[in-house]
CSV table of C-alpha atoms and ligand atoms in Angstrom, one decimal:
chain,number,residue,atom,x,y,z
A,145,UNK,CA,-132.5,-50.0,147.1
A,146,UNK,CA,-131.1,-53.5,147.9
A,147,UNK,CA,-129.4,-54.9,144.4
A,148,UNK,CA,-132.3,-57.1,142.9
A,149,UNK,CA,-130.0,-59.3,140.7
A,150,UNK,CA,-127.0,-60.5,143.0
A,151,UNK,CA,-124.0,-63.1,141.0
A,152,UNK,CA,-121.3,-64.2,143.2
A,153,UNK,CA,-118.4,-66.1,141.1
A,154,UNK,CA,-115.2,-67.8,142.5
A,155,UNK,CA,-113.2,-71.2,142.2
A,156,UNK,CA,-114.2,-74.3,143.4
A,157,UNK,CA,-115.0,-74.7,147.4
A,158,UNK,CA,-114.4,-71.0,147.8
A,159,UNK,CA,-118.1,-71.3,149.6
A,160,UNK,CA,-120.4,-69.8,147.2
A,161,UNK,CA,-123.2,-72.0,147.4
A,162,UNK,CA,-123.1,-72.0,151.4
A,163,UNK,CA,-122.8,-68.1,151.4
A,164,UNK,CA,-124.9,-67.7,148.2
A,165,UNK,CA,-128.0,-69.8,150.2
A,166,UNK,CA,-127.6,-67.6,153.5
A,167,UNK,CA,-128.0,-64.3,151.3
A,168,UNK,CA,-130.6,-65.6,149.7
A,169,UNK,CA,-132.6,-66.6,152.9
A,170,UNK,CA,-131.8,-62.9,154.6
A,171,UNK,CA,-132.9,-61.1,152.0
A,172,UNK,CA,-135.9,-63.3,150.6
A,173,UNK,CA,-134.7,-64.1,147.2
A,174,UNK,CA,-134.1,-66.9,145.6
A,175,UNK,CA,-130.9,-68.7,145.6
A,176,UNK,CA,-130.1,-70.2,142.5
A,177,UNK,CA,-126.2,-72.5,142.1
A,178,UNK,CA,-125.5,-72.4,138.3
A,179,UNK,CA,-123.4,-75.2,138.7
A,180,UNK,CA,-125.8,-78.0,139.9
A,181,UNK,CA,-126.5,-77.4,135.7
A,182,UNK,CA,-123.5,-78.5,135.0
A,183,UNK,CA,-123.1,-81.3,137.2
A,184,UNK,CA,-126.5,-82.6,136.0
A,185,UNK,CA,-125.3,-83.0,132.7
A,186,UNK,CA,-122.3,-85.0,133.5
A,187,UNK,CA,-124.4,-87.0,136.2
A,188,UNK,CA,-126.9,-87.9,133.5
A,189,UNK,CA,-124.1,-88.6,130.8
A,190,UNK,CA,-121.7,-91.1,133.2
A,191,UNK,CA,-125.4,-93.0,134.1
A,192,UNK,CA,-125.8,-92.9,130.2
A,193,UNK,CA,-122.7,-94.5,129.5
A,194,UNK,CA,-121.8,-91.3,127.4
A,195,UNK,CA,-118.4,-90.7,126.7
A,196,UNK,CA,-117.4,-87.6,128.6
A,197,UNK,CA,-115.0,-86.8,125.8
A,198,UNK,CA,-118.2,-87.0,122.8
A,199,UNK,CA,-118.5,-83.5,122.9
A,200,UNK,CA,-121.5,-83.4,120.3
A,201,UNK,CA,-123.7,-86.6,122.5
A,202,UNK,CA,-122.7,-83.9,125.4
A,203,UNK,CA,-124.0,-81.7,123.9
A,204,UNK,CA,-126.8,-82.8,122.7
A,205,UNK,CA,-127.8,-84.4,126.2
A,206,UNK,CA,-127.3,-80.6,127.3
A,207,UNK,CA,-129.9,-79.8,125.1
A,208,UNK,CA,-133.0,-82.2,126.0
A,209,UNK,CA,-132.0,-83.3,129.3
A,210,UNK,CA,-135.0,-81.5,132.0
A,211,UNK,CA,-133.5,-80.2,135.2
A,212,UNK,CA,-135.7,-79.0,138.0
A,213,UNK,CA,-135.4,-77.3,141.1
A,214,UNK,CA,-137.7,-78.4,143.6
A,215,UNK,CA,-137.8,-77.2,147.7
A,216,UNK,CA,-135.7,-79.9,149.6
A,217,UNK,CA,-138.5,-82.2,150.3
A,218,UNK,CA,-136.2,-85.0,151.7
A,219,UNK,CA,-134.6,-83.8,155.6
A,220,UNK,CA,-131.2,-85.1,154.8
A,221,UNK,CA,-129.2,-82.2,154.8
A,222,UNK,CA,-130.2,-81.0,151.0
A,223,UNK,CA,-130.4,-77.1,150.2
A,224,UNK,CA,-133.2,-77.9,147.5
A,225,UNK,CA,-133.7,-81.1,145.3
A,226,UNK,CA,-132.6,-81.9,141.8
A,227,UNK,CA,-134.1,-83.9,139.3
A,228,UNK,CA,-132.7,-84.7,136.0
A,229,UNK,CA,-136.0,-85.4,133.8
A,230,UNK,CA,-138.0,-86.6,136.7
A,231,UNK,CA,-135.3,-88.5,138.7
A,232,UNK,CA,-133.7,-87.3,142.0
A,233,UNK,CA,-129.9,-86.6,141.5
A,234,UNK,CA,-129.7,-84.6,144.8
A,235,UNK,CA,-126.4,-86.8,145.8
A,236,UNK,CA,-125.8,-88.0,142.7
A,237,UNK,CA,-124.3,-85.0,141.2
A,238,UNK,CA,-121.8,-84.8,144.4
A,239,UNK,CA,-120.1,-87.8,144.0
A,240,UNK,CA,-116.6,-87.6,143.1
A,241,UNK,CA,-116.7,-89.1,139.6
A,242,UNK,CA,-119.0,-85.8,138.8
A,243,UNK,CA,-116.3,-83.6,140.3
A,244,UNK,CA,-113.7,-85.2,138.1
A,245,UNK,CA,-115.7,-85.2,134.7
A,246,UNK,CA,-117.7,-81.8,135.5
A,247,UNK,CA,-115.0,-79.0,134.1
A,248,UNK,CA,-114.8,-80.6,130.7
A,249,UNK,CA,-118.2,-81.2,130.0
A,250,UNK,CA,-118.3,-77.4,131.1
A,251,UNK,CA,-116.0,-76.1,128.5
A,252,UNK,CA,-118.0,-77.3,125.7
A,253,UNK,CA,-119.1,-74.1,123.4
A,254,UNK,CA,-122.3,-76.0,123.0
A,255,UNK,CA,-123.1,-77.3,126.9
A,256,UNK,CA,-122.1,-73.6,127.9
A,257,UNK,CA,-125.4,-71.7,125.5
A,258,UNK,CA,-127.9,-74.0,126.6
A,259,UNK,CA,-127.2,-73.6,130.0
A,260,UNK,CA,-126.4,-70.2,130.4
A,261,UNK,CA,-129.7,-69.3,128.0
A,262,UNK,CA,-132.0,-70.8,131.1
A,263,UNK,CA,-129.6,-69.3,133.8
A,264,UNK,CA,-129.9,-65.6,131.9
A,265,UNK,CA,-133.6,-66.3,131.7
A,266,UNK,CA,-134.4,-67.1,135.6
A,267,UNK,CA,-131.4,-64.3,136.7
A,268,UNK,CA,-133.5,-61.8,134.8
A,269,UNK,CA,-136.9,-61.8,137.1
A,270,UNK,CA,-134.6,-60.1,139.9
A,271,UNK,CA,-134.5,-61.1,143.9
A,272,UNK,CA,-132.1,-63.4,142.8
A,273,UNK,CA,-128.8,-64.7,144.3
A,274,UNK,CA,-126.7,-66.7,141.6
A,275,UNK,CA,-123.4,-68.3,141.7
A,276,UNK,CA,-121.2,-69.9,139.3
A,277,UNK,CA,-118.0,-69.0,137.6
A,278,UNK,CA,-119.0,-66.6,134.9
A,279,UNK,CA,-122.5,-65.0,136.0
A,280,UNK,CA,-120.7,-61.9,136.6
A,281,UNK,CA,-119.1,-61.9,132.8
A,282,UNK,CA,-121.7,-63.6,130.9
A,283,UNK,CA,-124.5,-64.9,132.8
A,284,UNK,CA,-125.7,-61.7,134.0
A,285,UNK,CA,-123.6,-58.8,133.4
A,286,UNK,CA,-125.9,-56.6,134.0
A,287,UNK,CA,-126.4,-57.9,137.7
A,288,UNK,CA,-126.8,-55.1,140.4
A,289,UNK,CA,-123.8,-56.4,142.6
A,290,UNK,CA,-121.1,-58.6,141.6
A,291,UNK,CA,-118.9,-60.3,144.3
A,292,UNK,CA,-115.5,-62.8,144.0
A,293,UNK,CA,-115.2,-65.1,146.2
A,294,UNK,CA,-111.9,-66.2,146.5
A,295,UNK,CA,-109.8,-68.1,149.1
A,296,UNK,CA,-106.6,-70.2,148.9
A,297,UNK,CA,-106.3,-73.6,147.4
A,298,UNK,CA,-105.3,-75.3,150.3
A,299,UNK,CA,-108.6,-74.3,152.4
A,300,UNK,CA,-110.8,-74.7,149.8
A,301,UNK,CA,-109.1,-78.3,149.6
A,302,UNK,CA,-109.8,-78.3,153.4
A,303,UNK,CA,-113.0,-77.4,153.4
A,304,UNK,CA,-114.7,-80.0,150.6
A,305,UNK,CA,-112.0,-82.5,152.4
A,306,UNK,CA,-114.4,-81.6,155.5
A,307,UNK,CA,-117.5,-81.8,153.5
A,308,UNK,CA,-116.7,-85.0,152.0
A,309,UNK,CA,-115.4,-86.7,155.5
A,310,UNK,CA,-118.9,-85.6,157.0
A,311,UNK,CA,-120.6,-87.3,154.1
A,312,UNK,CA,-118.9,-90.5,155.0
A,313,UNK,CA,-116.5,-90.6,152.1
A,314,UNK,CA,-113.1,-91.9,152.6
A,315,UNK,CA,-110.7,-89.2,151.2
A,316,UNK,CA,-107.5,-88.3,151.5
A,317,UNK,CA,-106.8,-84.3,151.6
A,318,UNK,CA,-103.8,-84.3,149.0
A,319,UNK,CA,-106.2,-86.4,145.9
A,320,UNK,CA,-109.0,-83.3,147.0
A,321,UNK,CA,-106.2,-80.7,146.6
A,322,UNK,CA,-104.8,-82.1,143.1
A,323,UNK,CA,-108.4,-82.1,142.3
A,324,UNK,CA,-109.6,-78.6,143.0
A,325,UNK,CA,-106.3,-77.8,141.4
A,326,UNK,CA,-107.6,-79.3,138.1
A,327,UNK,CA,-110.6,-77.9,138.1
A,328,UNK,CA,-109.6,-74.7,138.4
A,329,UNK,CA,-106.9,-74.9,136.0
A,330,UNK,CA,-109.4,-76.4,133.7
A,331,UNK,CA,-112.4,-73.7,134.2
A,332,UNK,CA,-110.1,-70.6,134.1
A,333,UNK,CA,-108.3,-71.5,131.0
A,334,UNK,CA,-111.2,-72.9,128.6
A,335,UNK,CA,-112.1,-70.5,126.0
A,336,UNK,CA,-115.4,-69.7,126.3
A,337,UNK,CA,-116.6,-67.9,129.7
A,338,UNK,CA,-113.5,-68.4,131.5
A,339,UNK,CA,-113.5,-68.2,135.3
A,340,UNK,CA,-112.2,-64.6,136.0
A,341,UNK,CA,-113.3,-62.2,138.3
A,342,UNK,CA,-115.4,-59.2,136.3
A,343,UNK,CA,-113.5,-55.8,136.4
A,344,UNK,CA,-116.8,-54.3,138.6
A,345,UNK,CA,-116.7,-57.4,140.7
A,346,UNK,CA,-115.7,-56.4,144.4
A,347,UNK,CA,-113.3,-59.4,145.7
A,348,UNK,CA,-113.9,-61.0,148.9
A,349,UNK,CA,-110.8,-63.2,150.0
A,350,UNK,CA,-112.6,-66.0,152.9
A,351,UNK,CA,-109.4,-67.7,153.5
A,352,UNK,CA,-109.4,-68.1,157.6
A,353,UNK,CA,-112.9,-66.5,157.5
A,354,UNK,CA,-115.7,-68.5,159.4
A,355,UNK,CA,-119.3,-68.7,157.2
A,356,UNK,CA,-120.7,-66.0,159.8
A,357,UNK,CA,-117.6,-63.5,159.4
A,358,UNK,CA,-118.0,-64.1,155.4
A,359,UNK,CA,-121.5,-63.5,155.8
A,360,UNK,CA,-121.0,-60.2,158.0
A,361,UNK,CA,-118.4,-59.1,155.2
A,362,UNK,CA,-121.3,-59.7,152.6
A,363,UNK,CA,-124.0,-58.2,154.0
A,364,UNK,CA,-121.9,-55.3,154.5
A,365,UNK,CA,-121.1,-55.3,150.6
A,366,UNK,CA,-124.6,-55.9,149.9
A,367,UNK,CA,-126.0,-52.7,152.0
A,368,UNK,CA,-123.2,-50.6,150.6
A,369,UNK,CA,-124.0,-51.5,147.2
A,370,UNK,CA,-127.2,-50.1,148.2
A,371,UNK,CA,-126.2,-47.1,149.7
A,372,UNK,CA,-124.0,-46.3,146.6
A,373,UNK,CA,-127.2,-46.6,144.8
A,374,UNK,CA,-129.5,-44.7,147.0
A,375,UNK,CA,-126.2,-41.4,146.6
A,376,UNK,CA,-126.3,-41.3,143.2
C,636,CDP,O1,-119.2,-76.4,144.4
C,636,CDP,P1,-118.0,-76.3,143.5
C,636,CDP,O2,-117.4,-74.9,143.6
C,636,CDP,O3,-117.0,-77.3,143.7
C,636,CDP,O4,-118.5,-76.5,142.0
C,636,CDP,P2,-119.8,-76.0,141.3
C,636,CDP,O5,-120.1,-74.6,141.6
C,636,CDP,O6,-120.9,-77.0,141.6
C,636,CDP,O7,-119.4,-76.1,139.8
C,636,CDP,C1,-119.0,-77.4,139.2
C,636,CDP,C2,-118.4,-77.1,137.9
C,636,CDP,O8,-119.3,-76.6,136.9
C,636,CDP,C3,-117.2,-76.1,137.9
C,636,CDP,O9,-116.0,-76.6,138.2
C,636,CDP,C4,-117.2,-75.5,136.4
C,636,CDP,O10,-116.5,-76.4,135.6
C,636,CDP,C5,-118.7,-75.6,136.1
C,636,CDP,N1,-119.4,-74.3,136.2
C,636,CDP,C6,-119.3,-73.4,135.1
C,636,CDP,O11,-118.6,-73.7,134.2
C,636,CDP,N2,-120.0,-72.3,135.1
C,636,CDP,C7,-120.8,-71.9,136.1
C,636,CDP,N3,-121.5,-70.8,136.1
C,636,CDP,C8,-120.9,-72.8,137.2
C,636,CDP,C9,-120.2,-74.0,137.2
């Protein structure tokens, strides 16, 4: 049988969410990104004038504030639409000042249960494809196939350098590199639900890869995971 609950984990830009949504589509299910959570709740506390570093107004906001996932509605390139108790934060929660801010309102003990109680909730109906950073190890560890997602800094620099170029942003490639490099280093050292691949996780390194030969390599993991399955 094709593994019903399906987490793919891995380090910033390592092209989980671009993978995670052609999965998804192939094999019906839905696609869910754990960490449009996350950036929600920083969106929603910068426009709130929240200081990033009040961890218990955080918090708090984590708590109340109402995230939906709607289909993408708008034809502007969106993989689904996001509001934040009723408001479209589709692009909001992409802008730079949410990439800088997002890892430390995601180490907070207290931002990290009410999210991960929703995520755990939705992961748990099956036919689902969830990434993140710890659905493998907390989220869902339960989850029928696990997959890392790995690739070198410096492309995954290159690649959201790309993304954020095509958006129109002006960038420069070494200020994206220092920042994935933060974030990283922040989200595998924080001491609840580190980034780490889980020990039954099978690691898939995409550095050079195109999105169809990471695709090919997945599908491949996915029907042997169900082949495994079917043998014993
Ligand atoms: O797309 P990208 O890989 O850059 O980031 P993302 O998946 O949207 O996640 C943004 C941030 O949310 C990460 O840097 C983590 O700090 C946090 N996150 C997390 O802590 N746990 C998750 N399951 C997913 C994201």
């Amino acid at each position: 049988m094709t593994p019903s609950i399906i987490a793919i984990d891995g380090p910033a830009a390592s092209g989980k969410s671009t993978i995670g949504e052609l999965l998804a589509r192939k094999l019906e299910y839905l696609y869910f990104d754990s960490g449009v959570m996350y950036r929600v709740v920083t969106a929603v506390a910068l426009a709130r004038s929240i200081p990033i570093s009040d961890e218990v107004a955080v918090t708090r906001l984590a708590e109340n504030v109402r995230i939906d996932f709607l289909p993408a509605q708008v034809p502007d390139g969106r993989q689904f639409t996001i509001q934040a108790d009723g408001r479209d934060v589709t692009w909001a929660i992409r802008e730079r000042i949410v990439d800088v801010n997002v890892s430390p309102v995601s180490a907070y003990p207290g931002v990290r249960r009410a999210m991960s109680a929703q995520q755990r909730r939705i992961g748990l109906k099956g036919r689902v494809v969830m990434v993140g950073r710890d659905i493998g190890t907390v989220v869902l560890p339960e989850a029928d196939l696990k997959i890392y997602l790995d690739a070198t800094e410096e492309e995954r620099a290159r690649r959201r350098y790309l993304e954020r170029v095509a958006r129109g942003e002006e960038v420069e490639y070494e200020q994206v590199l220092r920042e994935i490099r933060r974030r990283d280093e922040i989200d595998s050292s924080r001491s609840v639900a580190p980034l780490k691949k889980a020990d039954d996780a099978v690691y898939l390194d995409s550095t050079g890869l195109s999105v169809a030969q990471v695709t090919e390599r997945v599908m491949a993991i996915v029907a042997s995971a169900a082949r495994v399955e079917r043998e014993t």
